[in-house]
PDB file of C-alpha atoms in Angstrom:
ATOM      1  CA  MET A   1     101.232 -49.080  76.555  1.00  0.00           C
ATOM      2  CA  THR A   2     103.227 -50.345  79.496  1.00  0.00           C
ATOM      3  CA  LEU A   3     101.955 -52.454  82.356  1.00  0.00           C
ATOM      4  CA  TRP A   4     102.628 -51.946  86.052  1.00  0.00           C
ATOM      5  CA  ASN A   5     102.346 -55.137  88.082  1.00  0.00           C
ATOM      6  CA  GLY A   6     100.005 -56.589  85.487  1.00  0.00           C
ATOM      7  CA  SER A   7      97.505 -53.674  85.557  1.00  0.00           C
ATOM      8  CA  TYR A   8      96.833 -50.667  83.379  1.00  0.00           C
ATOM      9  CA  PRO A   9      98.342 -47.630  85.097  1.00  0.00           C
ATOM     10  CA  PHE A  10      96.050 -44.841  83.843  1.00  0.00           C
ATOM     11  CA  TYR A  11      92.694 -46.575  84.360  1.00  0.00           C
ATOM     12  CA  PRO A  12      90.844 -46.399  87.666  1.00  0.00           C
ATOM     13  CA  GLY A  13      89.737 -49.467  89.557  1.00  0.00           C
ATOM     14  CA  ALA A  14      86.344 -51.063  89.293  1.00  0.00           C
ATOM     15  CA  ASN A  15      83.478 -48.797  90.194  1.00  0.00           C
ATOM     16  CA  THR A  16      81.335 -51.224  92.167  1.00  0.00           C
ATOM     17  CA  CYS A  17      77.696 -50.413  92.752  1.00  0.00           C
ATOM     18  CA  PHE A  18      75.786 -50.178  95.992  1.00  0.00           C
ATOM     19  CA  PRO A  19      74.271 -53.534  97.004  1.00  0.00           C
ATOM     20  CA  PHE A  20      70.672 -52.304  96.509  1.00  0.00           C
ATOM     21  CA  ASP A  21      68.667 -49.367  95.225  1.00  0.00           C
ATOM     22  CA  THR A  22      68.281 -46.966  98.156  1.00  0.00           C
ATOM     23  CA  THR A  23      65.268 -45.162  96.659  1.00  0.00           C
ATOM     24  CA  ARG A  24      63.360 -48.405  96.210  1.00  0.00           C
ATOM     25  CA  ALA A  25      64.354 -49.500  99.715  1.00  0.00           C
ATOM     26  CA  VAL A  26      63.004 -46.267 101.243  1.00  0.00           C
ATOM     27  CA  ILE A  27      59.662 -46.532  99.413  1.00  0.00           C
ATOM     28  CA  ILE A  28      59.194 -50.186 100.349  1.00  0.00           C
ATOM     29  CA  THR A  29      60.125 -49.452 103.965  1.00  0.00           C
ATOM     30  CA  VAL A  30      57.559 -46.645 104.222  1.00  0.00           C
ATOM     31  CA  PHE A  31      54.713 -48.729 102.774  1.00  0.00           C
ATOM     32  CA  LEU A  32      55.638 -51.751 104.883  1.00  0.00           C
ATOM     33  CA  SER A  33      55.647 -49.549 107.986  1.00  0.00           C
ATOM     34  CA  VAL A  34      52.136 -48.358 107.144  1.00  0.00           C
ATOM     35  CA  LEU A  35      51.033 -51.953 106.560  1.00  0.00           C
ATOM     36  CA  VAL A  36      52.462 -53.145 109.887  1.00  0.00           C
ATOM     37  CA  THR A  37      50.836 -50.217 111.693  1.00  0.00           C
ATOM     38  CA  PHE A  38      47.396 -51.105 110.341  1.00  0.00           C
ATOM     39  CA  ILE A  39      47.921 -54.815 111.001  1.00  0.00           C
ATOM     40  CA  LEU A  40      48.441 -53.976 114.685  1.00  0.00           C
ATOM     41  CA  ILE A  41      44.931 -52.512 114.869  1.00  0.00           C
ATOM     42  CA  LEU A  42      43.421 -55.369 112.850  1.00  0.00           C
ATOM     43  CA  PRO A  43      42.299 -57.354 115.951  1.00  0.00           C
ATOM     44  CA  GLY A  44      40.053 -54.435 116.912  1.00  0.00           C
ATOM     45  CA  ILE A  45      37.822 -55.080 113.889  1.00  0.00           C
ATOM     46  CA  ARG A  46      35.144 -57.670 114.583  1.00  0.00           C
ATOM     47  CA  GLY A  47      33.440 -60.198 112.379  1.00  0.00           C
ATOM     48  CA  ARG A  48      34.020 -60.969 108.738  1.00  0.00           C
ATOM     49  CA  GLY A  49      34.587 -57.294 108.051  1.00  0.00           C
ATOM     50  CA  ARG A  50      38.143 -57.860 109.280  1.00  0.00           C
ATOM     51  CA  LEU A  51      39.006 -59.925 106.194  1.00  0.00           C
ATOM     52  CA  PHE A  52      37.523 -57.396 103.758  1.00  0.00           C
ATOM     53  CA  TRP A  53      39.281 -54.556 105.536  1.00  0.00           C
ATOM     54  CA  PHE A  54      42.631 -56.377 105.378  1.00  0.00           C
ATOM     55  CA  LEU A  55      42.236 -57.155 101.664  1.00  0.00           C
ATOM     56  CA  ARG A  56      41.402 -53.517 100.876  1.00  0.00           C
ATOM     57  CA  LEU A  57      44.446 -52.419 102.861  1.00  0.00           C
ATOM     58  CA  VAL A  58      46.863 -54.799 101.140  1.00  0.00           C
ATOM     59  CA  LEU A  59      45.566 -54.079  97.621  1.00  0.00           C
ATOM     60  CA  GLY A  60      45.551 -50.323  98.168  1.00  0.00           C
ATOM     61  CA  LEU A  61      49.096 -50.209  99.535  1.00  0.00           C
ATOM     62  CA  PHE A  62      50.339 -52.571  96.827  1.00  0.00           C
ATOM     63  CA  MET A  63      48.993 -50.393  94.014  1.00  0.00           C
ATOM     64  CA  GLY A  64      50.389 -47.206  95.528  1.00  0.00           C
ATOM     65  CA  ALA A  65      53.802 -48.744  96.206  1.00  0.00           C
ATOM     66  CA  VAL A  66      54.117 -50.092  92.666  1.00  0.00           C
ATOM     67  CA  VAL A  67      53.074 -46.841  90.973  1.00  0.00           C
ATOM     68  CA  LEU A  68      55.589 -44.906  93.049  1.00  0.00           C
ATOM     69  CA  THR A  69      58.453 -47.417  92.884  1.00  0.00           C
ATOM     70  CA  VAL A  70      58.543 -47.992  89.129  1.00  0.00           C
ATOM     71  CA  GLN A  71      59.290 -44.302  88.680  1.00  0.00           C
ATOM     72  CA  PHE A  72      62.823 -44.942  89.941  1.00  0.00           C
ATOM     73  CA  THR A  73      63.516 -48.495  88.760  1.00  0.00           C
ATOM     74  CA  ARG A  74      65.908 -49.154  85.906  1.00  0.00           C
ATOM     75  CA  ASP A  75      64.606 -52.434  84.559  1.00  0.00           C
ATOM     76  CA  TRP A  76      61.751 -51.482  82.246  1.00  0.00           C
ATOM     77  CA  GLU A  77      63.787 -53.074  79.466  1.00  0.00           C
ATOM     78  CA  THR A  78      66.641 -55.482  80.156  1.00  0.00           C
ATOM     79  CA  GLY A  79      69.054 -57.696  78.280  1.00  0.00           C
ATOM     80  CA  TRP A  80      72.120 -59.819  79.022  1.00  0.00           C
ATOM     81  CA  VAL A  81      74.810 -61.387  76.892  1.00  0.00           C
ATOM     82  CA  GLN A  82      77.926 -63.396  77.679  1.00  0.00           C
ATOM     83  CA  ALA A  83      80.861 -62.577  75.447  1.00  0.00           C
ATOM     84  CA  ASN A  84      84.626 -62.805  75.139  1.00  0.00           C
ATOM     85  CA  THR A  85      85.618 -59.250  74.287  1.00  0.00           C
ATOM     86  CA  SER A  86      88.344 -56.649  74.767  1.00  0.00           C
ATOM     87  CA  TYR A  87      88.400 -54.990  78.167  1.00  0.00           C
ATOM     88  CA  LYS A  88      90.178 -51.667  77.624  1.00  0.00           C
ATOM     89  CA  SER A  89      90.965 -49.431  74.705  1.00  0.00           C
ATOM     90  CA  PHE A  90      94.388 -49.749  73.081  1.00  0.00           C
ATOM     91  CA  SER A  91      94.662 -53.304  74.367  1.00  0.00           C
ATOM     92  CA  HIS A  92      94.122 -56.708  72.798  1.00  0.00           C
ATOM     93  CA  VAL A  93      93.544 -58.441  76.144  1.00  0.00           C
ATOM     94  CA  GLN A  94      90.320 -60.456  76.027  1.00  0.00           C
ATOM     95  CA  VAL A  95      88.097 -61.097  79.033  1.00  0.00           C
ATOM     96  CA  ASN A  96      85.066 -63.323  79.536  1.00  0.00           C
ATOM     97  CA  VAL A  97      82.232 -61.148  80.882  1.00  0.00           C
ATOM     98  CA  ASP A  98      78.478 -60.796  81.300  1.00  0.00           C
ATOM     99  CA  ILE A  99      77.208 -57.547  79.771  1.00  0.00           C
ATOM    100  CA  GLY A 100      73.818 -56.214  80.847  1.00  0.00           C
ATOM    101  CA  LEU A 101      71.694 -53.370  79.513  1.00  0.00           C
ATOM    102  CA  HIS A 102      68.933 -51.938  81.722  1.00  0.00           C
ATOM    103  CA  VAL A 103      66.694 -49.166  80.410  1.00  0.00           C
ATOM    104  CA  GLY A 104      64.549 -47.110  82.789  1.00  0.00           C
ATOM    105  CA  LEU A 105      62.401 -44.032  82.502  1.00  0.00           C
ATOM    106  CA  THR A 106      65.258 -41.727  83.510  1.00  0.00           C
ATOM    107  CA  GLY A 107      68.290 -43.294  81.865  1.00  0.00           C
ATOM    108  CA  VAL A 108      70.341 -46.350  81.006  1.00  0.00           C
ATOM    109  CA  ASN A 109      72.349 -48.679  83.220  1.00  0.00           C
ATOM    110  CA  VAL A 110      75.156 -50.757  81.747  1.00  0.00           C
ATOM    111  CA  THR A 111      76.475 -53.658  83.811  1.00  0.00           C
ATOM    112  CA  LEU A 112      79.777 -55.462  83.282  1.00  0.00           C
ATOM    113  CA  ARG A 113      80.617 -58.509  85.383  1.00  0.00           C
ATOM    114  CA  GLY A 114      83.583 -60.770  84.860  1.00  0.00           C
ATOM    115  CA  ILE A 115      83.378 -64.571  84.706  1.00  0.00           C
ATOM    116  CA  PRO A 116      85.144 -64.973  87.088  1.00  0.00           C
ATOM    117  CA  VAL A 117      85.034 -61.528  88.667  1.00  0.00           C
ATOM    118  CA  ASN A 118      88.801 -61.341  89.190  1.00  0.00           C
ATOM    119  CA  GLN A 119      90.643 -61.327  85.876  1.00  0.00           C
ATOM    120  CA  ILE A 120      93.867 -59.732  84.623  1.00  0.00           C
ATOM    121  CA  ASN A 121      94.619 -58.638  88.204  1.00  0.00           C
ATOM    122  CA  GLU A 122      91.416 -56.555  88.346  1.00  0.00           C
ATOM    123  CA  THR A 123      87.942 -56.870  89.797  1.00  0.00           C
ATOM    124  CA  ILE A 124      85.540 -56.627  86.864  1.00  0.00           C
ATOM    125  CA  ASP A 125      82.260 -55.560  88.424  1.00  0.00           C
ATOM    126  CA  TYR A 126      80.805 -52.343  86.978  1.00  0.00           C
ATOM    127  CA  ASN A 127      77.362 -50.775  87.007  1.00  0.00           C
ATOM    128  CA  GLU A 128      77.319 -47.380  85.311  1.00  0.00           C
ATOM    129  CA  HIS A 129      74.275 -45.114  85.007  1.00  0.00           C
ATOM    130  CA  PHE A 130      73.830 -42.627  82.140  1.00  0.00           C
ATOM    131  CA  PRO A 131      70.813 -40.358  82.830  1.00  0.00           C
ATOM    132  CA  TRP A 132      68.612 -38.487  80.380  1.00  0.00           C
ATOM    133  CA  SER A 133      66.054 -37.054  82.819  1.00  0.00           C
ATOM    134  CA  PHE A 134      65.302 -33.333  83.168  1.00  0.00           C
ATOM    135  CA  GLY A 135      68.398 -31.478  84.303  1.00  0.00           C
ATOM    136  CA  ALA A 136      70.709 -34.303  83.176  1.00  0.00           C
ATOM    137  CA  ASP A 137      72.956 -34.363  80.121  1.00  0.00           C
ATOM    138  CA  TYR A 138      73.436 -37.826  78.678  1.00  0.00           C
ATOM    139  CA  ASP A 139      76.287 -36.802  76.383  1.00  0.00           C
ATOM    140  CA  HIS A 140      78.084 -35.172  79.298  1.00  0.00           C
ATOM    141  CA  SER A 141      77.808 -38.377  81.340  1.00  0.00           C
ATOM    142  CA  TYR A 142      79.120 -40.329  78.371  1.00  0.00           C
ATOM    143  CA  SER A 143      82.051 -37.928  78.001  1.00  0.00           C
ATOM    144  CA  GLU A 144      82.868 -38.335  81.676  1.00  0.00           C
ATOM    145  CA  GLY A 145      82.917 -42.082  81.147  1.00  0.00           C
ATOM    146  CA  LEU A 146      85.411 -41.632  78.324  1.00  0.00           C
ATOM    147  CA  GLN A 147      87.612 -39.438  80.525  1.00  0.00           C
ATOM    148  CA  LYS A 148      87.523 -41.949  83.391  1.00  0.00           C
ATOM    149  CA  GLY A 149      88.509 -44.726  81.012  1.00  0.00           C
ATOM    150  CA  LEU A 150      85.552 -47.022  81.553  1.00  0.00           C
ATOM    151  CA  PRO A 151      85.804 -50.492  80.006  1.00  0.00           C
ATOM    152  CA  SER A 152      85.185 -50.666  76.283  1.00  0.00           C
ATOM    153  CA  PRO A 153      81.989 -52.799  76.463  1.00  0.00           C
ATOM    154  CA  ILE A 154      80.283 -50.193  78.697  1.00  0.00           C
ATOM    155  CA  LEU A 155      81.257 -47.304  76.431  1.00  0.00           C
ATOM    156  CA  TYR A 156      80.202 -49.246  73.349  1.00  0.00           C
ATOM    157  CA  VAL A 157      76.696 -49.892  74.710  1.00  0.00           C
ATOM    158  CA  ALA A 158      76.291 -46.371  76.140  1.00  0.00           C
ATOM    159  CA  GLU A 159      77.333 -44.802  72.831  1.00  0.00           C
ATOM    160  CA  LYS A 160      74.320 -46.411  71.121  1.00  0.00           C
ATOM    161  CA  PHE A 161      71.966 -44.183  73.175  1.00  0.00           C
ATOM    162  CA  SER A 162      73.862 -40.896  72.781  1.00  0.00           C
ATOM    163  CA  THR A 163      72.549 -38.008  70.707  1.00  0.00           C
ATOM    164  CA  GLN A 164      75.452 -38.315  68.277  1.00  0.00           C
ATOM    165  CA  SER A 165      74.815 -41.983  67.572  1.00  0.00           C
ATOM    166  CA  PRO A 166      73.486 -42.916  64.109  1.00  0.00           C
ATOM    167  CA  CYS A 167      70.974 -45.182  65.876  1.00  0.00           C
ATOM    168  CA  ALA A 168      68.912 -42.072  66.739  1.00  0.00           C
ATOM    169  CA  VAL A 169      67.082 -43.702  69.673  1.00  0.00           C
ATOM    170  CA  HIS A 170      68.039 -41.174  72.358  1.00  0.00           C
ATOM    171  CA  ARG A 171      65.223 -38.738  71.570  1.00  0.00           C
ATOM    172  CA  GLN A 172      62.578 -41.482  71.402  1.00  0.00           C
ATOM    173  CA  TYR A 173      63.524 -43.089  74.710  1.00  0.00           C
ATOM    174  CA  ARG A 174      63.942 -39.743  76.464  1.00  0.00           C
ATOM    175  CA  ILE A 175      60.562 -38.332  75.402  1.00  0.00           C
ATOM    176  CA  ALA A 176      58.777 -41.638  76.056  1.00  0.00           C
ATOM    177  CA  GLY A 177      60.342 -41.827  79.517  1.00  0.00           C
ATOM    178  CA  HIS A 178      59.257 -38.269  80.353  1.00  0.00           C
ATOM    179  CA  TYR A 179      55.640 -38.845  79.342  1.00  0.00           C
ATOM    180  CA  ALA A 180      55.483 -42.240  81.032  1.00  0.00           C
ATOM    181  CA  SER A 181      56.843 -40.731  84.247  1.00  0.00           C
ATOM    182  CA  LEU A 182      54.340 -37.859  84.084  1.00  0.00           C
ATOM    183  CA  THR A 183      51.353 -40.167  83.649  1.00  0.00           C
ATOM    184  CA  LEU A 184      52.560 -42.356  86.521  1.00  0.00           C
ATOM    185  CA  TRP A 185      52.761 -39.328  88.819  1.00  0.00           C
ATOM    186  CA  LEU A 186      49.188 -38.452  87.808  1.00  0.00           C
ATOM    187  CA  ALA A 187      48.197 -42.053  88.500  1.00  0.00           C
ATOM    188  CA  PHE A 188      49.713 -41.805  91.963  1.00  0.00           C
ATOM    189  CA  CYS A 189      47.653 -38.660  92.643  1.00  0.00           C
ATOM    190  CA  THR A 190      44.420 -40.286  91.457  1.00  0.00           C
ATOM    191  CA  TRP A 191      45.232 -43.323  93.611  1.00  0.00           C
ATOM    192  CA  LEU A 192      45.507 -41.056  96.662  1.00  0.00           C
ATOM    193  CA  ILE A 193      42.150 -39.447  95.803  1.00  0.00           C
ATOM    194  CA  SER A 194      40.508 -42.858  95.433  1.00  0.00           C
ATOM    195  CA  ILE A 195      41.812 -43.935  98.839  1.00  0.00           C
ATOM    196  CA  LEU A 196      40.399 -40.735 100.332  1.00  0.00           C
ATOM    197  CA  LEU A 197      37.002 -41.267  98.686  1.00  0.00           C
ATOM    198  CA  PHE A 198      36.804 -44.865  99.873  1.00  0.00           C
ATOM    199  CA  SER A 199      37.635 -43.785 103.426  1.00  0.00           C
ATOM    200  CA  MET A 200      34.743 -41.302 103.216  1.00  0.00           C
ATOM    201  CA  SER A 201      32.421 -44.105 101.958  1.00  0.00           C
ATOM    202  CA  ILE A 202      31.927 -42.372  98.606  1.00  0.00           C
ATOM    203  CA  LEU A 203      32.234 -45.666  96.760  1.00  0.00           C
ATOM    204  CA  LEU A 204      31.027 -44.762  93.261  1.00  0.00           C
ATOM    205  CA  TYR A 205      33.399 -41.819  92.821  1.00  0.00           C
ATOM    206  CA  GLY A 206      36.181 -43.853  94.397  1.00  0.00           C
ATOM    207  CA  GLY A 207      35.609 -46.507  91.718  1.00  0.00           C
ATOM    208  CA  HIS A 208      35.754 -43.834  89.024  1.00  0.00           C
ATOM    209  CA  MET A 209      39.073 -42.528  90.355  1.00  0.00           C
ATOM    210  CA  LEU A 210      40.434 -46.077  90.521  1.00  0.00           C
ATOM    211  CA  LEU A 211      39.383 -46.562  86.908  1.00  0.00           C
ATOM    212  CA  LEU A 212      41.146 -43.320  85.973  1.00  0.00           C
ATOM    213  CA  THR A 213      44.256 -44.570  87.780  1.00  0.00           C
ATOM    214  CA  ALA A 214      44.208 -47.716  85.661  1.00  0.00           C
ATOM    215  CA  MET A 215      43.891 -45.719  82.441  1.00  0.00           C
ATOM    216  CA  LEU A 216      46.861 -43.517  83.356  1.00  0.00           C
ATOM    217  CA  ILE A 217      49.007 -46.542  84.194  1.00  0.00           C
ATOM    218  CA  LEU A 218      48.157 -48.195  80.881  1.00  0.00           C
ATOM    219  CA  PHE A 219      48.921 -44.971  79.026  1.00  0.00           C
ATOM    220  CA  SER A 220      52.384 -44.887  80.603  1.00  0.00           C
ATOM    221  CA  LEU A 221      52.994 -48.398  79.269  1.00  0.00           C
ATOM    222  CA  LEU A 222      51.822 -47.279  75.845  1.00  0.00           C
ATOM    223  CA  PHE A 223      54.359 -44.431  75.816  1.00  0.00           C
ATOM    224  CA  PHE A 224      57.206 -46.783  76.666  1.00  0.00           C
ATOM    225  CA  PHE A 225      55.934 -49.345  74.153  1.00  0.00           C
ATOM    226  CA  THR A 226      56.250 -46.831  71.304  1.00  0.00           C
ATOM    227  CA  ALA A 227      59.917 -46.173  72.133  1.00  0.00           C
ATOM    228  CA  ARG A 228      60.671 -49.854  72.690  1.00  0.00           C
ATOM    229  CA  ASN A 229      59.390 -50.845  69.236  1.00  0.00           C
ATOM    230  CA  ALA A 230      61.189 -48.092  67.331  1.00  0.00           C
ATOM    231  CA  PRO A 231      63.893 -49.185  64.851  1.00  0.00           C
ATOM    232  CA  ARG A 232      67.364 -49.188  66.389  1.00  0.00           C
ATOM    233  CA  CYS A 233      70.895 -50.356  65.797  1.00  0.00           C
ATOM    234  CA  PRO A 234      71.925 -53.871  66.787  1.00  0.00           C
ATOM    235  CA  ILE A 235      74.448 -54.280  69.591  1.00  0.00           C
ATOM    236  CA  HIS A 236      76.979 -57.003  68.816  1.00  0.00           C
ATOM    237  CA  PHE A 237      79.985 -58.313  70.702  1.00  0.00           C
ATOM    238  CA  GLY A 238      81.654 -60.294  68.011  1.00  0.00           C
ATOM    239  CA  PRO A 239      79.143 -62.835  66.682  1.00  0.00           C
ATOM    240  CA  VAL A 240      76.964 -62.567  69.807  1.00  0.00           C
ATOM    241  CA  PRO A 241      74.125 -59.962  69.828  1.00  0.00           C
ATOM    242  CA  LEU A 242      72.805 -58.210  72.916  1.00  0.00           C
ATOM    243  CA  LYS A 243      69.029 -58.622  72.824  1.00  0.00           C
ATOM    244  CA  THR A 244      66.649 -56.890  75.205  1.00  0.00           C
ATOM    245  CA  ASP A 245      63.095 -57.525  76.301  1.00  0.00           C
ATOM    246  CA  TYR A 246      60.557 -55.980  78.666  1.00  0.00           C
ATOM    247  CA  GLY A 247      61.770 -56.098  82.243  1.00  0.00           C
ATOM    248  CA  GLU A 248      60.196 -56.684  85.640  1.00  0.00           C
ATOM    249  CA  SER A 249      59.044 -53.090  86.091  1.00  0.00           C
ATOM    250  CA  PHE A 250      57.101 -53.149  82.822  1.00  0.00           C
ATOM    251  CA  TRP A 251      55.231 -56.354  83.672  1.00  0.00           C
ATOM    252  CA  LEU A 252      54.654 -55.271  87.273  1.00  0.00           C
ATOM    253  CA  THR A 253      53.186 -51.981  86.059  1.00  0.00           C
ATOM    254  CA  LEU A 254      50.999 -53.822  83.566  1.00  0.00           C
ATOM    255  CA  SER A 255      49.634 -56.173  86.221  1.00  0.00           C
ATOM    256  CA  THR A 256      48.954 -53.239  88.558  1.00  0.00           C
ATOM    257  CA  GLY A 257      47.124 -51.344  85.823  1.00  0.00           C
ATOM    258  CA  LEU A 258      44.950 -54.354  85.032  1.00  0.00           C
ATOM    259  CA  LEU A 259      44.259 -54.847  88.739  1.00  0.00           C
ATOM    260  CA  CYS A 260      43.119 -51.236  89.093  1.00  0.00           C
ATOM    261  CA  LEU A 261      40.976 -51.633  85.983  1.00  0.00           C
ATOM    262  CA  LEU A 262      39.237 -54.759  87.289  1.00  0.00           C
ATOM    263  CA  LEU A 263      38.682 -53.301  90.762  1.00  0.00           C
ATOM    264  CA  GLY A 264      37.347 -50.021  89.392  1.00  0.00           C
ATOM    265  CA  LEU A 265      34.950 -51.745  86.998  1.00  0.00           C
ATOM    266  CA  GLY A 266      33.885 -54.174  89.715  1.00  0.00           C
ATOM    267  CA  ILE A 267      33.041 -51.376  92.138  1.00  0.00           C
ATOM    268  CA  ILE A 268      31.068 -49.459  89.507  1.00  0.00           C
ATOM    269  CA  ILE A 269      29.141 -52.559  88.395  1.00  0.00           C
ATOM    270  CA  LEU A 270      28.372 -53.684  91.952  1.00  0.00           C
ATOM    271  CA  ASN A 271      27.198 -50.185  92.833  1.00  0.00           C
ATOM    272  CA  SER A 272      24.666 -50.369  89.991  1.00  0.00           C
ATOM    273  CA  THR A 273      23.525 -53.988  90.312  1.00  0.00           C
ATOM    274  CA  LYS A 274      24.090 -55.157  93.892  1.00  0.00           C
ATOM    275  CA  PRO A 275      24.855 -52.168  96.138  1.00  0.00           C
ATOM    276  CA  GLU A 276      24.164 -54.185  99.307  1.00  0.00           C
ATOM    277  CA  LYS A 277      27.093 -56.502  98.554  1.00  0.00           C
ATOM    278  CA  LEU A 278      29.348 -53.544  97.860  1.00  0.00           C
ATOM    279  CA  LYS A 279      28.395 -52.023 101.206  1.00  0.00           C
ATOM    280  CA  LEU A 280      29.120 -55.354 102.844  1.00  0.00           C
ATOM    281  CA  ILE A 281      32.634 -55.359 101.372  1.00  0.00           C
ATOM    282  CA  PHE A 282      33.261 -51.852 102.699  1.00  0.00           C
ATOM    283  CA  ASN A 283      31.677 -52.638 106.107  1.00  0.00           C
ATOM    284  CA  LEU A 284      28.808 -50.204 105.704  1.00  0.00           C
ATOM    285  CA  ASP A 285      25.998 -52.570 106.740  1.00  0.00           C
ATOM    286  CA  LYS A 286      27.011 -52.391 110.376  1.00  0.00           C
ATOM    287  CA  SER A 287      26.650 -48.639 110.475  1.00  0.00           C
ATOM    288  CA  ARG A 288      23.214 -48.963 108.841  1.00  0.00           C
ATOM    289  CA  GLY A 289      22.185 -51.389 111.582  1.00  0.00           C
ATOM    290  CA  GLU A 290      23.162 -48.942 114.298  1.00  0.00           C
ATOM    291  CA  GLU A 291      21.205 -46.189 112.587  1.00  0.00           C
ATOM    292  CA  GLY A 292      18.157 -48.514 112.444  1.00  0.00           C
ATOM    293  CA  VAL A 293      18.301 -49.028 116.194  1.00  0.00           C
ATOM    294  CA  TRP A 294      18.504 -45.279 116.728  1.00  0.00           C
ATOM    295  CA  HIS A 295      15.526 -44.492 114.492  1.00  0.00           C
ATOM    296  CA  LYS A 296      13.329 -47.338 115.684  1.00  0.00           C
ATOM    297  CA  SER A 297      10.022 -46.003 117.049  1.00  0.00           C
ATOM    298  CA  CYS A 298       8.074 -47.355 120.025  1.00  0.00           C
ATOM    299  CA  LEU A 299       4.298 -47.312 119.670  1.00  0.00           C
ATOM    300  CA  PRO A 300       2.123 -46.801 122.768  1.00  0.00           C
ATOM    301  CA  GLY A 301       0.073 -49.928 122.033  1.00  0.00           C
ATOM    302  CA  GLU A 302       3.041 -52.273 122.094  1.00  0.00           C
ATOM    303  CA  PRO A 303       3.421 -54.324 125.265  1.00  0.00           C
ATOM    304  CA  SER A 304       7.147 -53.798 125.267  1.00  0.00           C
ATOM    305  CA  CYS A 305       6.692 -50.061 125.718  1.00  0.00           C
ATOM    306  CA  SER A 306       6.363 -48.583 129.117  1.00  0.00           C
ATOM    307  CA  ALA A 307       5.542 -45.107 130.307  1.00  0.00           C
ATOM    308  CA  GLN A 308       9.152 -44.184 130.127  1.00  0.00           C
ATOM    309  CA  ASP A 309      11.455 -45.892 127.625  1.00  0.00           C
ATOM    310  CA  VAL A 310      15.169 -45.405 127.427  1.00  0.00           C
ATOM    311  CA  LEU A 311      16.287 -45.088 123.787  1.00  0.00           C
ATOM    312  CA  MET A 312      19.637 -46.211 122.430  1.00  0.00           C
ATOM    313  CA  VAL A 313      21.911 -43.334 121.458  1.00  0.00           C
ATOM    314  CA  PRO A 314      25.297 -43.171 119.727  1.00  0.00           C
ATOM    315  CA  LEU A 315      28.279 -43.814 121.965  1.00  0.00           C
ATOM    316  CA  GLY A 316      29.755 -40.417 121.208  1.00  0.00           C
ATOM    317  CA  GLU A 317      26.912 -38.572 122.905  1.00  0.00           C
ATOM    318  CA  LEU A 318      27.234 -40.416 126.231  1.00  0.00           C
ATOM    319  CA  CYS A 319      23.794 -39.454 127.506  1.00  0.00           C
ATOM    320  CA  GLN A 320      20.419 -41.028 128.132  1.00  0.00           C
ATOM    321  CA  VAL A 321      17.251 -39.695 126.583  1.00  0.00           C
ATOM    322  CA  THR A 322      13.857 -40.421 128.139  1.00  0.00           C
ATOM    323  CA  ALA A 323      10.545 -40.367 126.342  1.00  0.00           C
ATOM    324  CA  THR A 324       7.243 -39.774 128.139  1.00  0.00           C
ATOM    325  CA  GLN A 325       4.074 -41.352 126.813  1.00  0.00           C
ATOM    326  CA  LEU A 326       1.477 -38.789 125.757  1.00  0.00           C
TER     327      LEU A 326
END
């Protein structure tokens, strides 16, 4: 193979990745916009109910944002290794690089970053995605990588998850990712229903739906756990192995599931043992007080009652009602 100005003539340049995940950015922006909108009306809520209302808002938006975001993240399982390895096929040139493996519910990301980034007259900064979601062909994406002439470390790691690999982990990860994604979508739907029930002051059924949301989230983790603990081939770069562990998305999903579980159980227990405190948290005592003023009766023998008493009415009716003593 001949060189042209110190570079390989038939390989493309580095395929750099976008600075951030656009899908995650859109989801976070939408939920933050909703949070800011509700914070603007926060001063209109009086008393200590303002704090409870703000906590319910933050927790509810946090759970919904996490359940929706982890569907598209690619760090459910991650691993990094620093190695001195060959860069391209048919070449004995060695480069010092960081190699990263990131497994998500919809595919695998392989990252290659040079130390330093500029070596052998090239910018070594790759982040390649190989999908296995519905409508995507992992082997086809791998074949395209071969045709483009991706660096050898990326192709070596990606080949471990192909259907033709003797490791036989492609089917396990693909099926586990599909079922985990399905249960998370169901969890997002039950979260929406719980928010609707809480807004309608149906607290007990809202707690049940929140508990169901927690169970679905934990089931999604169980599906991914089964694929993660399946036997698989080791990935070595010389004497150095590439080891992976659970990533940020896995632990964030676990914490969100436990949070939903605790909140759901707390609401159900408080509704059975101390319903007055539960109503205080959801600002229902104030409405009860207004209803008590409306239903309060005035007896003729009371000195505070006159021949004609003006009763308090709800603000929405905007009228005065007079009562004549019989």
